[in-house]
Coordinates of N, CA and C in Angstrom, one line a residue:
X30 N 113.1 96.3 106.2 CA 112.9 97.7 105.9 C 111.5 98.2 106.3
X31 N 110.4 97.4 105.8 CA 109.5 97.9 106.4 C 109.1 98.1 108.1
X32 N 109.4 97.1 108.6 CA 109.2 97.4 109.7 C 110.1 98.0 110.8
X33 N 111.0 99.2 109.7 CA 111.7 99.9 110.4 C 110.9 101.2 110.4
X34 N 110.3 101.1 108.7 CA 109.1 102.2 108.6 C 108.5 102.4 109.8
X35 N 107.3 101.4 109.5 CA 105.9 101.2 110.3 C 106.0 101.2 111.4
X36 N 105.0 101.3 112.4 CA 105.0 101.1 114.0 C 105.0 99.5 114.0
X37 N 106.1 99.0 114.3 CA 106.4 97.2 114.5 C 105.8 97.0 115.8
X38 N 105.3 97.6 116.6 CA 105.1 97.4 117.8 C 104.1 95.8 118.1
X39 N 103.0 95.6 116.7 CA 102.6 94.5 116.8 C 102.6 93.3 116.3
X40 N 104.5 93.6 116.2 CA 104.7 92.2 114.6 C 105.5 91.5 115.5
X41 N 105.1 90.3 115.8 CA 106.5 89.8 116.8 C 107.5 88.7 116.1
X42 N 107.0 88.5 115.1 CA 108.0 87.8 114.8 C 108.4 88.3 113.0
X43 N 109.6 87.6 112.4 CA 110.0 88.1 111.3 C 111.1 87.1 110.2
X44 N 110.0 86.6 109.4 CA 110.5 85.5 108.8 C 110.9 85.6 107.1
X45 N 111.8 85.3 106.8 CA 112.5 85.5 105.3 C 112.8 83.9 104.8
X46 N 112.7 83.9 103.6 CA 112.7 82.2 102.8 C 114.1 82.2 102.6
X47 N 115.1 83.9 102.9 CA 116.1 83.8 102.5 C 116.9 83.2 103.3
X48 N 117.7 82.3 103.5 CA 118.4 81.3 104.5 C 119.6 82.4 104.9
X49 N 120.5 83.4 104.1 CA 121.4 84.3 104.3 C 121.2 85.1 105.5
X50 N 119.5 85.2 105.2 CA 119.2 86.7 106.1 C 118.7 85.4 107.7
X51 N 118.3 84.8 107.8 CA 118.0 83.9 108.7 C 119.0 84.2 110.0
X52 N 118.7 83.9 111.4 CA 119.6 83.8 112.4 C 120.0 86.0 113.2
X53 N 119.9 86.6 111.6 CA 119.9 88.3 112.0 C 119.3 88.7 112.6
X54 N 119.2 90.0 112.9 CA 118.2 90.7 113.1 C 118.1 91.9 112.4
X55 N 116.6 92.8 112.5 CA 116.1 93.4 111.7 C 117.1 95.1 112.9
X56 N 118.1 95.6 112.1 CA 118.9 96.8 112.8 C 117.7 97.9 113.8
X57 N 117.0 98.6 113.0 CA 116.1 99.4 114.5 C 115.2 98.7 115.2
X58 N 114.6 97.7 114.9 CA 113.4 97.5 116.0 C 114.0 95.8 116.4
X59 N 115.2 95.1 116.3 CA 115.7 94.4 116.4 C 114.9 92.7 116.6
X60 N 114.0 92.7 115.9 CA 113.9 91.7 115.4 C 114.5 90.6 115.0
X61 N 114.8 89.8 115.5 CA 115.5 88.0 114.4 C 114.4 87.6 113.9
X62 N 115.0 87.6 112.5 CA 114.6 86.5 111.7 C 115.0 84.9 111.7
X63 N 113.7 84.9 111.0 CA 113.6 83.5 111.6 C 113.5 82.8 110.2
X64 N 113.4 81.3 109.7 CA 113.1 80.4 108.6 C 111.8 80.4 108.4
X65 N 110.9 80.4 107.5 CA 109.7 79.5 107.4 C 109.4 78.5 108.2
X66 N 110.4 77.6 108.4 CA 109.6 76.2 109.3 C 109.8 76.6 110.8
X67 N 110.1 77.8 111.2 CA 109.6 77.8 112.1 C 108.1 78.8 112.6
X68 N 107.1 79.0 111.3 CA 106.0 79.1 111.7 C 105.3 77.6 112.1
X69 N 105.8 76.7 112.5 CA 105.1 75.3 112.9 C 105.7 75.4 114.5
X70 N 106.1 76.4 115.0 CA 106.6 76.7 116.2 C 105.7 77.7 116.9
X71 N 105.7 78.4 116.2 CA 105.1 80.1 116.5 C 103.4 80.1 116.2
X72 N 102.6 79.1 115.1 CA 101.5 79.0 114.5 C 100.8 80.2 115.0
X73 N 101.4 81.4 114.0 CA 100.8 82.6 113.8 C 99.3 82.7 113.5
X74 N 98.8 84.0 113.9 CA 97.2 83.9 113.8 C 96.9 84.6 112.6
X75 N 98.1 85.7 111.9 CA 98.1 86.6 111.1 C 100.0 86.3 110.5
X76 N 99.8 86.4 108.9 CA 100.7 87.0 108.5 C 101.3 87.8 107.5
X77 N 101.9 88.5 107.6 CA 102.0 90.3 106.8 C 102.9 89.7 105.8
X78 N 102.6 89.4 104.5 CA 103.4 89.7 103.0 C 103.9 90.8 102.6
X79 N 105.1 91.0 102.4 CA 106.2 92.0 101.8 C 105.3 92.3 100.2
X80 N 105.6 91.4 99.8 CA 105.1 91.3 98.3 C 103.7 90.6 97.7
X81 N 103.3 91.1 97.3 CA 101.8 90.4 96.9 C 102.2 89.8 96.0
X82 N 103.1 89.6 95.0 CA 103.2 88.8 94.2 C 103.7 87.4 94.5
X83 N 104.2 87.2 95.9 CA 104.2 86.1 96.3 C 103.3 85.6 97.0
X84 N 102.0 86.2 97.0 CA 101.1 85.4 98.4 C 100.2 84.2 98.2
X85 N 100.0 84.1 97.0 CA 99.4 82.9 96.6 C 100.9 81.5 96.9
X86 N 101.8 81.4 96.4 CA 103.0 80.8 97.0 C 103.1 80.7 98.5
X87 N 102.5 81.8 99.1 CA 103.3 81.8 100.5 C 102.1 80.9 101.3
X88 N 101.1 81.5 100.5 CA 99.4 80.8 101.4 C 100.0 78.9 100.9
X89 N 100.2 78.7 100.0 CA 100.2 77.4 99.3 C 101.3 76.8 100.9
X90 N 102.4 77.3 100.8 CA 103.6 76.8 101.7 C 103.3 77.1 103.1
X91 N 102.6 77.6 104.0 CA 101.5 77.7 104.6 C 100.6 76.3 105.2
X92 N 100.1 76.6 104.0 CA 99.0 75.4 103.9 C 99.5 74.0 104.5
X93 N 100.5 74.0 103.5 CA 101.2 72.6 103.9 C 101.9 72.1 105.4
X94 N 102.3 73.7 106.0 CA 102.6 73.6 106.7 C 101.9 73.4 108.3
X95 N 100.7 74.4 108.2 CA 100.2 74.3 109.4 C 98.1 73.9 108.5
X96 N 98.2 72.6 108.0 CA 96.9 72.5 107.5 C 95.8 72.8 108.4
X97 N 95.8 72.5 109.4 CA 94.9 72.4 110.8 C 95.0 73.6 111.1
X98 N 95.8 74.5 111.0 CA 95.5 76.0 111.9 C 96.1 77.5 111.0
X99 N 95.5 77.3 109.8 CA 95.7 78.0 108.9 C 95.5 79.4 109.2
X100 N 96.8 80.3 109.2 CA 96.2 82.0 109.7 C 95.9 83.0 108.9
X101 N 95.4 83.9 108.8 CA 95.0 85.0 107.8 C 96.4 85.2 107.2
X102 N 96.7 85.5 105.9 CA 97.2 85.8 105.1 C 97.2 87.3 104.2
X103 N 97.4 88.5 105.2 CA 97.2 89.6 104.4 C 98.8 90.2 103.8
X104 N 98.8 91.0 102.5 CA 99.8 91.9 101.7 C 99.6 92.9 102.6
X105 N 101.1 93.3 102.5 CA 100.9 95.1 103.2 C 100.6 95.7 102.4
X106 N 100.7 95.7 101.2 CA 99.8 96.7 100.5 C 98.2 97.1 101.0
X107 N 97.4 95.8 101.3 CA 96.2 96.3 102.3 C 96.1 97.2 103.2
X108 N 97.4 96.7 104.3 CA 96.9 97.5 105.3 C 97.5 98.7 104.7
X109 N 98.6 99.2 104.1 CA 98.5 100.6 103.8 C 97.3 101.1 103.4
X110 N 96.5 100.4 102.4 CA 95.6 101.2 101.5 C 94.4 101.2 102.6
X111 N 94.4 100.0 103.9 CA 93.0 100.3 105.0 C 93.9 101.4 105.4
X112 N 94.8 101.6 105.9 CA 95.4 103.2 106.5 C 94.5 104.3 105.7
X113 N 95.2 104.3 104.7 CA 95.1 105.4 104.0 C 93.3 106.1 103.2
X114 N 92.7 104.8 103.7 CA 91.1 105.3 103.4 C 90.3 105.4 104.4
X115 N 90.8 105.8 105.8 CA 90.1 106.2 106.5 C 90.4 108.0 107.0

């Protein structure tokens, strides 16, 4: 949903823990989603959390995953609130 919102233009990939939603794609900007393990494919430089209440979780499973090339970790809630204070 969100990045049917936002300008997706710079999100290239789009990954869910939920195995249901895996293999789809996201309907307007047609994205597939993808699994978690395949950020050990992609080894993102950045990645956007839905929920801040999972990001401590998501940095931990992360971690494990890519120890050596660990990428920033931001909530959208940031960049809205960097949006919205300038």
């Amino acid at each position: 949903m969100w990045l049917n919102l936002m300008d997706a233009c710079g999100i290239s990939k789009a990954i869910d823990i939920d195995v249901d939603k895996s293999e789809h794609f996201i309907l307007k900007t047609g994205h597939k989603i993808g699994t978690p393990e395949m950020l050990t494919i992609y080894k993102p430089k950045r990645i956007l959390v839905m929920n801040c209440m999972y990001i401590d979780e998501i940095r931990k499973m992360v971690l494990n995953m890519l120890p050596y090339n660990m990428p920033q970790i931001l909530a959208a809630e940031q960049i809205i609130d960097e949006e919205n204070n300038y």
